[in-house]
Short mmCIF file of C-alpha atoms in Angstrom, two decimals:
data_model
loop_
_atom_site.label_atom_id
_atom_site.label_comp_id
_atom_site.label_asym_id
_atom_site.label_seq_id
_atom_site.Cartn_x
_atom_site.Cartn_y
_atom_site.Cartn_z
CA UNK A 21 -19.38 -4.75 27.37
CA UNK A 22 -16.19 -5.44 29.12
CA UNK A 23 -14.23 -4.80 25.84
CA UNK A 24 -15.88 -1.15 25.84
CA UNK A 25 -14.36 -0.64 29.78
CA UNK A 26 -11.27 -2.14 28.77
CA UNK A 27 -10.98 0.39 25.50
CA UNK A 28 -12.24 3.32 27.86
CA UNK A 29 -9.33 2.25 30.57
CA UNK A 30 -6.62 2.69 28.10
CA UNK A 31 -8.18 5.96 26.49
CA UNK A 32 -8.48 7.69 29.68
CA UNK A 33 -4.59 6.83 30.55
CA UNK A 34 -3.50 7.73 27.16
CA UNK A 35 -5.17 10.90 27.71
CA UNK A 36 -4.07 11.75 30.58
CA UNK A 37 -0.67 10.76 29.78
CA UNK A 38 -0.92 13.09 27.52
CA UNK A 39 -2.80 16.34 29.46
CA UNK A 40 0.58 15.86 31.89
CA UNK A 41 2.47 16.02 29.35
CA UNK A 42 1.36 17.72 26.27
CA UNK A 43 3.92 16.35 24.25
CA UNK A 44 2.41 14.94 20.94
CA UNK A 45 0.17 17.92 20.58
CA UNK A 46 2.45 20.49 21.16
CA UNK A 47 4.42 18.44 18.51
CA UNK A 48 2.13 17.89 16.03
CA UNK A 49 0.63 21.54 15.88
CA UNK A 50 3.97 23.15 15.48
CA UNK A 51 4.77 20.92 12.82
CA UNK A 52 2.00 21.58 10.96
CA UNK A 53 2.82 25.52 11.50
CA UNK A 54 5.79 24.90 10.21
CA UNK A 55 4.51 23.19 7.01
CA UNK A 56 2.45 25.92 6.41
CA UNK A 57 5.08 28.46 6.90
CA UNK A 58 7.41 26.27 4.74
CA UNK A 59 4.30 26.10 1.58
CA UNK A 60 3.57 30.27 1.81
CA UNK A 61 7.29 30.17 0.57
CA UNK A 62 6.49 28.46 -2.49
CA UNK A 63 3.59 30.80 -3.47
CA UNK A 64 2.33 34.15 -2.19
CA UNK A 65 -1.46 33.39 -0.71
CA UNK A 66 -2.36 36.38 0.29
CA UNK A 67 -1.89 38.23 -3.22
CA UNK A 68 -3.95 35.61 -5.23
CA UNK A 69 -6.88 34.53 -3.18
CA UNK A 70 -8.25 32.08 -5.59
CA UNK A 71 -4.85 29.93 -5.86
CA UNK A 72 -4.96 29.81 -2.21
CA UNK A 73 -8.59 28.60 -2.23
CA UNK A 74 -7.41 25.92 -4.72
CA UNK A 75 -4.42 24.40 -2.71
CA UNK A 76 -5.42 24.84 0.62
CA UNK A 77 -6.75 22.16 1.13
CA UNK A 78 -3.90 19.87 -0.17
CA UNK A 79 -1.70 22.13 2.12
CA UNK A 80 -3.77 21.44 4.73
CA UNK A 81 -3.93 17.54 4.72
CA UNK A 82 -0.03 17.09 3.70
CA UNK A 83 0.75 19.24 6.68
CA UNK A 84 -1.58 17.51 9.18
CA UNK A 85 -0.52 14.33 7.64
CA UNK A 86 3.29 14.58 8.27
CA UNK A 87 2.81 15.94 11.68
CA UNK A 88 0.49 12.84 12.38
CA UNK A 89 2.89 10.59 11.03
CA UNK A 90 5.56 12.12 13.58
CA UNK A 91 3.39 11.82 16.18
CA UNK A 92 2.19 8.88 15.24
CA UNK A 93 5.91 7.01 15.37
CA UNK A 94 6.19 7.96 19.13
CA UNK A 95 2.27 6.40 20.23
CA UNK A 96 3.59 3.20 20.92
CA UNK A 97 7.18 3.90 22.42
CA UNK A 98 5.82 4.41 26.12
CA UNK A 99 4.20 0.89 25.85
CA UNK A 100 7.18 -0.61 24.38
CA UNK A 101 9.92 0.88 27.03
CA UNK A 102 8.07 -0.44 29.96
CA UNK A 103 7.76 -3.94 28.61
CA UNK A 104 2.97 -3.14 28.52
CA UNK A 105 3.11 -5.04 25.10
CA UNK A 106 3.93 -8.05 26.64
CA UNK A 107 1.75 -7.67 29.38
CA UNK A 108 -1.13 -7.03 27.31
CA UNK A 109 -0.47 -10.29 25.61
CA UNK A 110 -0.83 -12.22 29.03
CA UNK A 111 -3.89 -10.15 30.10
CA UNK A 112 -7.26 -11.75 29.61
CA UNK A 113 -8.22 -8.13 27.97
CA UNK A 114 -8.82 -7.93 24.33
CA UNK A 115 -6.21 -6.69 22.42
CA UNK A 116 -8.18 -4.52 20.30
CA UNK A 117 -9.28 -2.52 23.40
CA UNK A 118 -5.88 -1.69 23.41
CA UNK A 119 -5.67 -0.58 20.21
CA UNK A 120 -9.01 1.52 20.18
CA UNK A 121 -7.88 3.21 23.04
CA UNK A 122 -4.93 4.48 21.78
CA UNK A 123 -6.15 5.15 17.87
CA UNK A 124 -9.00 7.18 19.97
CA UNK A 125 -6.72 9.28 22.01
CA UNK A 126 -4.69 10.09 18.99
CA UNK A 127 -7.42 11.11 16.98
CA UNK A 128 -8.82 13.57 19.82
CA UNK A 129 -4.98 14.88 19.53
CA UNK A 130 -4.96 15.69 15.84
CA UNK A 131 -8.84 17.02 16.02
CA UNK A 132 -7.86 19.20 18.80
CA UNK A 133 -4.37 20.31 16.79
CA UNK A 134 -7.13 20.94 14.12
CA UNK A 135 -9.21 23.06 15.76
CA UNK A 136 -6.35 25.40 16.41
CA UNK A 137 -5.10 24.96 12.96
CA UNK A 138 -8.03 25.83 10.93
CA UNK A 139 -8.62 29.58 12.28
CA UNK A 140 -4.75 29.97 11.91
CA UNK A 141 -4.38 28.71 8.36
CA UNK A 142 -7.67 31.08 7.18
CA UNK A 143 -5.23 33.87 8.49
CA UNK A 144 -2.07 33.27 7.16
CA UNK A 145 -3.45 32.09 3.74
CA UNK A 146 -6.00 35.19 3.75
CA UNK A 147 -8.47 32.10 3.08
CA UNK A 148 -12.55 33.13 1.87
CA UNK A 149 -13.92 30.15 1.73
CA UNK A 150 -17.05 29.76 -0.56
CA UNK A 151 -18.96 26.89 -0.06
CA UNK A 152 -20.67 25.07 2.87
CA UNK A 153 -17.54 25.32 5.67
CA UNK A 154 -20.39 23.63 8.23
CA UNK A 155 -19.57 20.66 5.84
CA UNK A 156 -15.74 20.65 6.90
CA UNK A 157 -17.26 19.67 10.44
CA UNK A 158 -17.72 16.53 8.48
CA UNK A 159 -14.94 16.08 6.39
CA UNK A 160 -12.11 16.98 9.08
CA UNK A 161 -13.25 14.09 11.41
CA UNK A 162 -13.22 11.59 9.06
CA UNK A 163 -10.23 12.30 7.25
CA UNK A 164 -8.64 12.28 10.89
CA UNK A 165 -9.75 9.09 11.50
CA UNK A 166 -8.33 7.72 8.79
CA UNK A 167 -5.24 9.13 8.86
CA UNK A 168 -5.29 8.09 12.61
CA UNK A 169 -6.43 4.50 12.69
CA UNK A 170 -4.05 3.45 9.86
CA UNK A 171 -1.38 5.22 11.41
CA UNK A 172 -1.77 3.87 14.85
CA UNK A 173 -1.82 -0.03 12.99
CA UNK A 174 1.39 0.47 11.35
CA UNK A 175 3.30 1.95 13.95
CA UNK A 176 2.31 -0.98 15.91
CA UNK A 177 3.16 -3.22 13.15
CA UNK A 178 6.54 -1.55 12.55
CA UNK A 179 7.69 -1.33 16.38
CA UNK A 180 10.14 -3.79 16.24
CA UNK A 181 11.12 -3.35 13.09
CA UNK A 182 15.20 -1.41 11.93
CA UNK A 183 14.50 2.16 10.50
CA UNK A 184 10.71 2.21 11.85
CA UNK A 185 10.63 6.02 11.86
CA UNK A 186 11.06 5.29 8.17
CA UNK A 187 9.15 2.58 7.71
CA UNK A 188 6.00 4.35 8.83
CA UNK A 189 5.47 6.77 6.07
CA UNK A 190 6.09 4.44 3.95
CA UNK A 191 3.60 2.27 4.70
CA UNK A 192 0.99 4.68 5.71
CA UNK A 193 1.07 6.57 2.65
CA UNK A 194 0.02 4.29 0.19
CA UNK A 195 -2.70 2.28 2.06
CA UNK A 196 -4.21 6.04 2.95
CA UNK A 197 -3.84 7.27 -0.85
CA UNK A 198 -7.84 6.69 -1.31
CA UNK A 199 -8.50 8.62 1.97
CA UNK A 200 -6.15 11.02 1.23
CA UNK A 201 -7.50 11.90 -2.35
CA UNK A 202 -11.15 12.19 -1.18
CA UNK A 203 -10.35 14.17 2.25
CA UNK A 204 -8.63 16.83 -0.68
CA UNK A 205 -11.22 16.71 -3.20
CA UNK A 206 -13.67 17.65 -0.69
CA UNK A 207 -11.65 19.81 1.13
CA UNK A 208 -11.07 21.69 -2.16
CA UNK A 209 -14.55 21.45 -3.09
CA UNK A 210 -15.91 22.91 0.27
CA UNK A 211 -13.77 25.82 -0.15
CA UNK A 212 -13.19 26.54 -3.92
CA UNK A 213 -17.14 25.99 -4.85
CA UNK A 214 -16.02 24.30 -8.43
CA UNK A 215 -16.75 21.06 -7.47
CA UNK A 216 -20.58 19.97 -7.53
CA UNK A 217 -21.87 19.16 -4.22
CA UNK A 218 -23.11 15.67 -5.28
CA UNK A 219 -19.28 15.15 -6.03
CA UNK A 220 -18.66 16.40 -2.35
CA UNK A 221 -21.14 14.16 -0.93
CA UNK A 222 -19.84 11.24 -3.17
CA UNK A 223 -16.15 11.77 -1.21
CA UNK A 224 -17.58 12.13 1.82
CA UNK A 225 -19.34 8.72 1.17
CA UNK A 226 -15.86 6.88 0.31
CA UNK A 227 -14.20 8.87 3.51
CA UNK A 228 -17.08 7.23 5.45
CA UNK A 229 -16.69 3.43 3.87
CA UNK A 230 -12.97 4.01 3.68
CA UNK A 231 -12.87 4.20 8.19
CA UNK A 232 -15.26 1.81 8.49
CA UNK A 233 -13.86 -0.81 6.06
CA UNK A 234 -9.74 -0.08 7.49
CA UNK A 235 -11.46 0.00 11.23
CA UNK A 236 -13.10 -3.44 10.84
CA UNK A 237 -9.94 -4.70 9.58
CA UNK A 238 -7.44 -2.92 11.98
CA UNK A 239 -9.48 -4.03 14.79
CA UNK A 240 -9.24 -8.02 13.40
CA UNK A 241 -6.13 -8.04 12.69
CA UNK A 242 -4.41 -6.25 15.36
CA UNK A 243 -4.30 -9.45 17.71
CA UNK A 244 -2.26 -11.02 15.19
CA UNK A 245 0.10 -8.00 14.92
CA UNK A 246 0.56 -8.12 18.71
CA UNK A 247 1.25 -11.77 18.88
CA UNK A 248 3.64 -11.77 15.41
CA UNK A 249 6.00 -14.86 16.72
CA UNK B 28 7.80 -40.20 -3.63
CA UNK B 29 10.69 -40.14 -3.01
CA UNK B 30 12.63 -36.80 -2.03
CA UNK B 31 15.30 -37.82 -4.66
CA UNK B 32 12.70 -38.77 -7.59
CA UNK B 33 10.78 -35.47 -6.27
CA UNK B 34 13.02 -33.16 -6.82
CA UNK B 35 14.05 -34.16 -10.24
CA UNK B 36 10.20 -34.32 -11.70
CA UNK B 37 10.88 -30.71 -9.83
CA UNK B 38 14.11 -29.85 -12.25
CA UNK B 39 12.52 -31.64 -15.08
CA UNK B 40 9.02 -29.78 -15.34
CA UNK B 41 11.16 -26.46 -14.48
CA UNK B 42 13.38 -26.58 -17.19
CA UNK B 43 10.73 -27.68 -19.68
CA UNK B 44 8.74 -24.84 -18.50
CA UNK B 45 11.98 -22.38 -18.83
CA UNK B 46 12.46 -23.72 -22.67
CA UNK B 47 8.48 -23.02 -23.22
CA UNK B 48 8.90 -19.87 -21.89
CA UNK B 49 12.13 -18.96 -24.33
CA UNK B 50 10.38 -20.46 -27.20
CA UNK B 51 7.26 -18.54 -26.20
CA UNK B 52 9.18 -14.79 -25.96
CA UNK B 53 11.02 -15.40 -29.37
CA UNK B 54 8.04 -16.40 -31.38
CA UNK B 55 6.23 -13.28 -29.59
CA UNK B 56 8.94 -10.91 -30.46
CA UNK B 57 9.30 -12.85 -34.20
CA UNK B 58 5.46 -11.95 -34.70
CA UNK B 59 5.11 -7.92 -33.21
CA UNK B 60 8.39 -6.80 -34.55
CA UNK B 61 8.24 -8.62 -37.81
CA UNK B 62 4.95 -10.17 -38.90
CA UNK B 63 2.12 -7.37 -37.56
CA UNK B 64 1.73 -4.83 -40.37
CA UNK B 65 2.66 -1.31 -38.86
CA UNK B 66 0.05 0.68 -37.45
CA UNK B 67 -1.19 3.80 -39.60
CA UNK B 68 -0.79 6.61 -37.21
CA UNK B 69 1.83 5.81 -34.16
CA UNK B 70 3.88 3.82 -36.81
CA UNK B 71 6.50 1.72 -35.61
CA UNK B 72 6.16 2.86 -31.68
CA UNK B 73 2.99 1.12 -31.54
CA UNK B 74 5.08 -2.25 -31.64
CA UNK B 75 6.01 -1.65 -27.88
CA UNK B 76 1.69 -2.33 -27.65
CA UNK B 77 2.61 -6.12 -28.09
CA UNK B 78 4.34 -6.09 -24.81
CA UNK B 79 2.90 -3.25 -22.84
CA UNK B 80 -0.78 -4.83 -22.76
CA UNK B 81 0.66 -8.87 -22.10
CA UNK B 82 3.21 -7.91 -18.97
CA UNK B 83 0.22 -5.19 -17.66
CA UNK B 84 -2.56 -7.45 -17.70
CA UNK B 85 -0.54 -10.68 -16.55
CA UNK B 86 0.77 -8.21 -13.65
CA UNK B 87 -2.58 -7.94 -12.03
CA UNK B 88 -2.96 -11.77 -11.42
CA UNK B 89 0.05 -11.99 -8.97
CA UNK B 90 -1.34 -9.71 -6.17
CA UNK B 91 -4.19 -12.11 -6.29
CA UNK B 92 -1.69 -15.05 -5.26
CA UNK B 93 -0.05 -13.12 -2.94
CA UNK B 94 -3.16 -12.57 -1.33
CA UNK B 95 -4.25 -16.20 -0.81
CA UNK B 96 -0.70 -17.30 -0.03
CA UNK B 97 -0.56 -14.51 2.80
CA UNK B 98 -4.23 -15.78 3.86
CA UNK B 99 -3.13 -18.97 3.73
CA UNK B 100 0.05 -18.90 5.76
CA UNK B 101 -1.80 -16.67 8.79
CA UNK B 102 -4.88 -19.60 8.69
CA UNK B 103 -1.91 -22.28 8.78
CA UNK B 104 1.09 -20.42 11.01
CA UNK B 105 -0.62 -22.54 13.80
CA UNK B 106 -1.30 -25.33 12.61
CA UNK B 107 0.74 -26.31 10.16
CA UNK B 108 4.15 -24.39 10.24
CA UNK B 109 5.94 -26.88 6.85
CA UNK B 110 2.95 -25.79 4.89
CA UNK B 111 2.80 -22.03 6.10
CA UNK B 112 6.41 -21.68 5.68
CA UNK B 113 5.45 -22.73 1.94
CA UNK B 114 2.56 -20.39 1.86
CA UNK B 115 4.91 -17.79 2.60
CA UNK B 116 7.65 -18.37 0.45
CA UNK B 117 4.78 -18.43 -2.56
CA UNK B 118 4.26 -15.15 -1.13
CA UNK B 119 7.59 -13.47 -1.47
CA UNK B 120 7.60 -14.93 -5.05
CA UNK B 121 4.54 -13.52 -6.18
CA UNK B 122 5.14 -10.19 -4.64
CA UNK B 123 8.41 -9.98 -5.90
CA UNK B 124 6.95 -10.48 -9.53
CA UNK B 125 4.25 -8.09 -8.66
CA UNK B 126 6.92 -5.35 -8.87
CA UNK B 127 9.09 -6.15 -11.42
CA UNK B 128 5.82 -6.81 -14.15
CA UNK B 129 4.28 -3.10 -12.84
CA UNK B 130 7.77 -1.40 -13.31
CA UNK B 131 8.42 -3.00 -16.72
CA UNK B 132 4.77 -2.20 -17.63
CA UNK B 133 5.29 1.30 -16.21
CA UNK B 134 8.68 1.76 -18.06
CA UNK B 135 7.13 0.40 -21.73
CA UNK B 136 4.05 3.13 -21.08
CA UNK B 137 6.58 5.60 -20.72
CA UNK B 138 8.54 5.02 -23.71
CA UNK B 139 5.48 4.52 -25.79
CA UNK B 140 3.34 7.24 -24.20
CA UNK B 141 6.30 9.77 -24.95
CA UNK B 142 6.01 9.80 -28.54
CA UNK B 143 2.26 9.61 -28.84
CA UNK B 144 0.80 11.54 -25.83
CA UNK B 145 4.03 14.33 -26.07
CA UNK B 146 4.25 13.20 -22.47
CA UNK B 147 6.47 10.20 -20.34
CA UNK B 148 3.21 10.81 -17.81
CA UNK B 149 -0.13 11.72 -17.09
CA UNK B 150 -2.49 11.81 -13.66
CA UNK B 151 -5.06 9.57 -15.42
CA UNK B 152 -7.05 7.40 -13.90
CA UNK B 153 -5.36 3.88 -15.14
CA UNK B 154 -1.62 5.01 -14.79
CA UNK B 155 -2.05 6.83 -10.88
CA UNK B 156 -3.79 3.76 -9.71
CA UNK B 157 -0.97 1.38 -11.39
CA UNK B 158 1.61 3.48 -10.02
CA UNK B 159 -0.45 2.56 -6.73
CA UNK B 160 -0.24 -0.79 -7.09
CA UNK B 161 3.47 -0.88 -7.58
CA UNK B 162 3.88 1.50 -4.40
CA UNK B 163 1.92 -1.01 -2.23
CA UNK B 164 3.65 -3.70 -3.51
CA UNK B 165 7.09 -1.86 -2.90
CA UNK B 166 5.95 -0.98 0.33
CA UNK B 167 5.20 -4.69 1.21
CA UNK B 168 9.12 -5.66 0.24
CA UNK B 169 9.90 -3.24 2.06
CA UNK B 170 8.28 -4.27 4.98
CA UNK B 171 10.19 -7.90 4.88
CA UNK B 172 13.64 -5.97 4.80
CA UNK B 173 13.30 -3.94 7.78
CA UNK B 174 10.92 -6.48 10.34
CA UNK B 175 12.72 -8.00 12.57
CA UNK B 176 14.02 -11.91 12.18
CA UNK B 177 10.88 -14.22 13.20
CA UNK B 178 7.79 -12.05 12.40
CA UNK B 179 8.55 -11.09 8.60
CA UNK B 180 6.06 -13.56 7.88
CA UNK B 181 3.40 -12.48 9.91
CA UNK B 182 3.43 -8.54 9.38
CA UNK B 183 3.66 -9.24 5.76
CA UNK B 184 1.21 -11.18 5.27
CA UNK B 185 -0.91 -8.51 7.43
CA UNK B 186 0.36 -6.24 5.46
CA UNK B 187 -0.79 -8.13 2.09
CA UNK B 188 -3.94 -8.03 3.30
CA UNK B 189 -4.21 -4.44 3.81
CA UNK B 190 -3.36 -3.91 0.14
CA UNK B 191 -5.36 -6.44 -1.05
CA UNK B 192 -8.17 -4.30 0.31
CA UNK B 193 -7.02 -0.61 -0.82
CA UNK B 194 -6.45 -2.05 -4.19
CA UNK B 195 -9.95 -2.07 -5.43
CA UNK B 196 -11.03 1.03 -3.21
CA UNK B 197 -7.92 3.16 -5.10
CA UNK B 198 -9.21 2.28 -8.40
CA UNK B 199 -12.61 3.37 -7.87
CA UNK B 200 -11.78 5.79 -6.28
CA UNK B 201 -9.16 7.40 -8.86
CA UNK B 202 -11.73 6.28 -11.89
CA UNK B 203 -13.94 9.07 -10.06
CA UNK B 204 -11.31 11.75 -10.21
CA UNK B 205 -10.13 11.28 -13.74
CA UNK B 206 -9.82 9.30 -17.13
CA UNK B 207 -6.83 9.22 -20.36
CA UNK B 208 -5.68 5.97 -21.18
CA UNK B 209 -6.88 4.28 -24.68
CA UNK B 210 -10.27 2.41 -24.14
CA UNK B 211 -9.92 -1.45 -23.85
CA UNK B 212 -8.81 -2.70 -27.00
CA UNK B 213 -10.19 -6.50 -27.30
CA UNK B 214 -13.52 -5.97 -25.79
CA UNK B 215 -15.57 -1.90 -26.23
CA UNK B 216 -14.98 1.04 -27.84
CA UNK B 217 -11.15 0.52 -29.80
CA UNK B 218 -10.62 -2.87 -31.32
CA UNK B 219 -7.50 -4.33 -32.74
CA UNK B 220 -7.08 -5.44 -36.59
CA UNK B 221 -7.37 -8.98 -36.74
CA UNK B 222 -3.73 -8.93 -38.75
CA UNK B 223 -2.27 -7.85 -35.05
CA UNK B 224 -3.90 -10.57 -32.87
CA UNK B 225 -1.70 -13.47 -33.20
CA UNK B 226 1.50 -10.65 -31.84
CA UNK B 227 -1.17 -9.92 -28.88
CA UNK B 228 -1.56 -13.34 -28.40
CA UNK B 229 1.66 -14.75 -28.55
CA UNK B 230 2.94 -12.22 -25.88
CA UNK B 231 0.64 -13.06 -23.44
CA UNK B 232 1.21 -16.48 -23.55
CA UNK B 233 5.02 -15.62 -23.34
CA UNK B 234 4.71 -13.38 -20.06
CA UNK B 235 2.51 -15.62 -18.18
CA UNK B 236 4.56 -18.31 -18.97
CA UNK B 237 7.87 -16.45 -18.43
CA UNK B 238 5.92 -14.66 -14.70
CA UNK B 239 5.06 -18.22 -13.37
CA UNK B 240 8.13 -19.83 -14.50
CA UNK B 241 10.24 -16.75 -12.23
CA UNK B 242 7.55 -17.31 -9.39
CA UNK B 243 8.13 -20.94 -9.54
CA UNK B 244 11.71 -20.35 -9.42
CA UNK B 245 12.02 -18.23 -6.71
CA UNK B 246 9.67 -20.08 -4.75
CA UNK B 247 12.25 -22.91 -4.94
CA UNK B 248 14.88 -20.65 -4.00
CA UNK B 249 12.81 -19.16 -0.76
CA UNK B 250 11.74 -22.47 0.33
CA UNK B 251 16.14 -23.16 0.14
CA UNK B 252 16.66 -20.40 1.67
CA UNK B 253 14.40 -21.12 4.68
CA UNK B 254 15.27 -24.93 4.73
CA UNK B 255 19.03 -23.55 5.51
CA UNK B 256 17.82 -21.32 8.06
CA UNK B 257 16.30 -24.65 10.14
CA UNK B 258 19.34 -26.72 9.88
CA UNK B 259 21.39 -23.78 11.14
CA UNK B 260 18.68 -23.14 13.87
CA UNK B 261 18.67 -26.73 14.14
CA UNK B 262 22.69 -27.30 14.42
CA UNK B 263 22.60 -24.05 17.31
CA UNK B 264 20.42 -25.59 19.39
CA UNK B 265 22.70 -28.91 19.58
CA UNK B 266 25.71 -27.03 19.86
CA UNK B 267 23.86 -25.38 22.81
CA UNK B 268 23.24 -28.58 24.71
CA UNK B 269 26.38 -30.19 23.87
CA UNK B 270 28.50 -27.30 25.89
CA UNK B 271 25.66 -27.84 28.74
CA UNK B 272 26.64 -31.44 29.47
#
């Protein structure tokens, strides 16, 4: 029980850290403007609707997942200035709580960067989507959370490390390759229509075992991550 | 045992290992390139078969080592630093090989795939999850380069374990998406002359024995490596309380 208060303590600071601030959202949403901008270079959406129903959604997850990752390399650096690490490790609080406080309060970040997003990127991209969109209520989150409570592990497993900004990506990117490919398939199925629901369902099913399998282990082996000696 | 007497049984078994390992490659190279009868459609090209399949296969055992090393040097990091030190430096080792098997397995698909698929590379199921593997793997060198001095160990072998775990959730996971690569050829659909077999054979029995003999040795080299680290830490530390008497 007390682990839950302790996780809610830190998730409430980190949020309202953040609604004084505004900092990592404000960040991450303009980057991920920016990457769309940067993609409508490559290709002209609005003239050929069904290309941009086929590579939205890839646009859409690369963009969300570089801003994250941007984001993501600053969620432990107000911990780390002001010496909370090392507190944490002498506090009788789990260290977990910790860490599901903060991979929380990033993930309502990049959901709420996604809600302003989405409506944004059907403009710009002149996006009809054909299928089920109810189903990207489903399919957003998880992806998110996935991006988010990999992300959150590494940078915390990076923090001390030279050339962490770079190290980051680096790491992140491969472990989330899995996630990554079955957030796009169904992304690209949801909007395109050529992909058999069952197939949609069947991604959603790895998104789903994908958080919970990386969650169970983020959450056991953070401890050791915070204590590396 | 003696350290002494130790470490030669040590040099001994190493070097008979090494010439095993020599005679081993030769006698595989002696039976694809001149013994196996040349295939009827690929021709010649086919040859670089004999080594592709051996160093691909025998690549996929050494995550598996670097997983229980990395297991075993987090269970023992506490207990028993001598041994987890050792579990670690088994780690590097087999990590290390890890890479260097995918790439050269990577590199001999390319040069075969070129003149038989028209291609160097396709998005098929078996080559994006291989190219996977070797990412994760590069990643986890990567990771012992840039941590900091005194917890390499420990966020590598963390890391190892996240791998460990995407490995076999990428490859079902791609084998959904897509499929290119030529069916298993000892056991299903395509099977292998029996004239090719002993080339096959031979090769695989070379590359293990060559992988372990290079795991072996740069175990030795790590375990060096971090025995001259604890003198010098060792030799600091005295230094330190000799100038505070």
């Amino acid at each position: 029980m007390s682990f839950f208060l302790h996780t809610f303590a830190h998730l409430s600071k980190d949020l309202r850290l953040e609604w004084r601030s505004r900092d990592s959202v404000n960040g991450i949403l303009f980057f991920s403007l920016l990457v769309v901008v940067v993609f409508s270079l490559a290709f002209d959406p609005t003239s050929n609707p069904s290309l941009a129903r086929a590579i939205a959604g890839g646009i859409l997850w690369v963009g969300l997942l570089f801003a994250s990752v941007t984001a993501l390399n600053q969620a432990w650096s107000r911990e780390q200035r002001n010496g909370l690490l090392e507190v944490q490790r002498l506090s009788p609080s789990h260290p977990s709580a910790l860490f599901l406080g903060k991979a929380v309060a990033n993930f309502l970040f990049v959901t709420a960067v996604e809600f302003v997003l989405a409506p944004v990127f059907a403009v710009f991209y002149n996006l009809h989507p054909l299928g089920n969109t109810a189903l990207l209520l489903l399919i957003l989150p998880l992806g998110t959370w996935a991006l988010v409570v990999n992300g959150t592990f590494f940078a915390a497993l990076g923090l001390r490390a030279r050339n962490r900004e770079l190290l980051l990506p680096l790491l992140l990117l491969p472990i989330t390759m899995p996630a990554l490919l079955g957030m796009i398939q169904a992304t690209t199925g949801v909007l395109t229509t050529e992909l058999d629901p069952v197939y949609i369902a069947s991604w959603i099913r790895l998104l789903a075992a994908y958080d919970i399998i990386f969650t169970t282990v983020c959450l056991l082996l953070f401890p050791v991550v915070l204590n590396a000696e | 045992m003696s350290t002494e007497t130790r470490s030669r049984a040590t040099v001994a078994v190493g070097t008979l290992w090494f010439l095993a390992s020599i005679a081993a490659v030769v006698e595989g190279f002696r039976q694809a390139i001149f013994l196996a009868p040349t295939e009827a459609t690929m021709g010649n090209v086919q040859r670089i078969f004999y080594w592709h399949v051996p160093i691909a296969s025998v690549s996929l055992v050494f995550p598996y080592l670097n997983l229980a090393a990395s297991l075993a040097y987090l269970a023992l990091r506490r207990r028993n630093i001598f041994r987890a030190l050792a579990a670690d430096a088994l780690a590097v080792a087999s990590a290390e090989i890890t890479v260097l098997y995918t790439t050269l397995a990577l590199m001999t698909g390319m040069l075969w795939a070129r003149p038989v698929w028209g291609i160097w590379w396709t998005w098929d199921a078996r080559l994006t999850t291989y190219l996977l593997l070797w990412l994760l793997y590069v990643s986890y060198l990567l990771v012992r380069r840039f941590s900091p001095t005194g917890q390499t160990s420990v966020l590598a072998a963390v890391l190892a374990i996240f791998a460990a775990i995407d490995v076999p959730i990428t490859f079902m996971s791609i084998t959904w998406w897509r499929t290119q690569h030529p069916a298993p050829v000892l056991r299903g659909d395509g099977n292998l002359d029996a004239s090719m077999r002993p080339a096959l054979y031979w090769n695989f029995l070379a590359w293990f024995l060559w992988g372990v003999f290079i795991v072996g040795f740069r175990y030795v080299v790590e375990r060096r490596r971090q025995l001259a680290a604890q003198t010098d830490a060792l030799r600091a530390i005295e230094a330190s309380l000799e100038i505070a008497q």
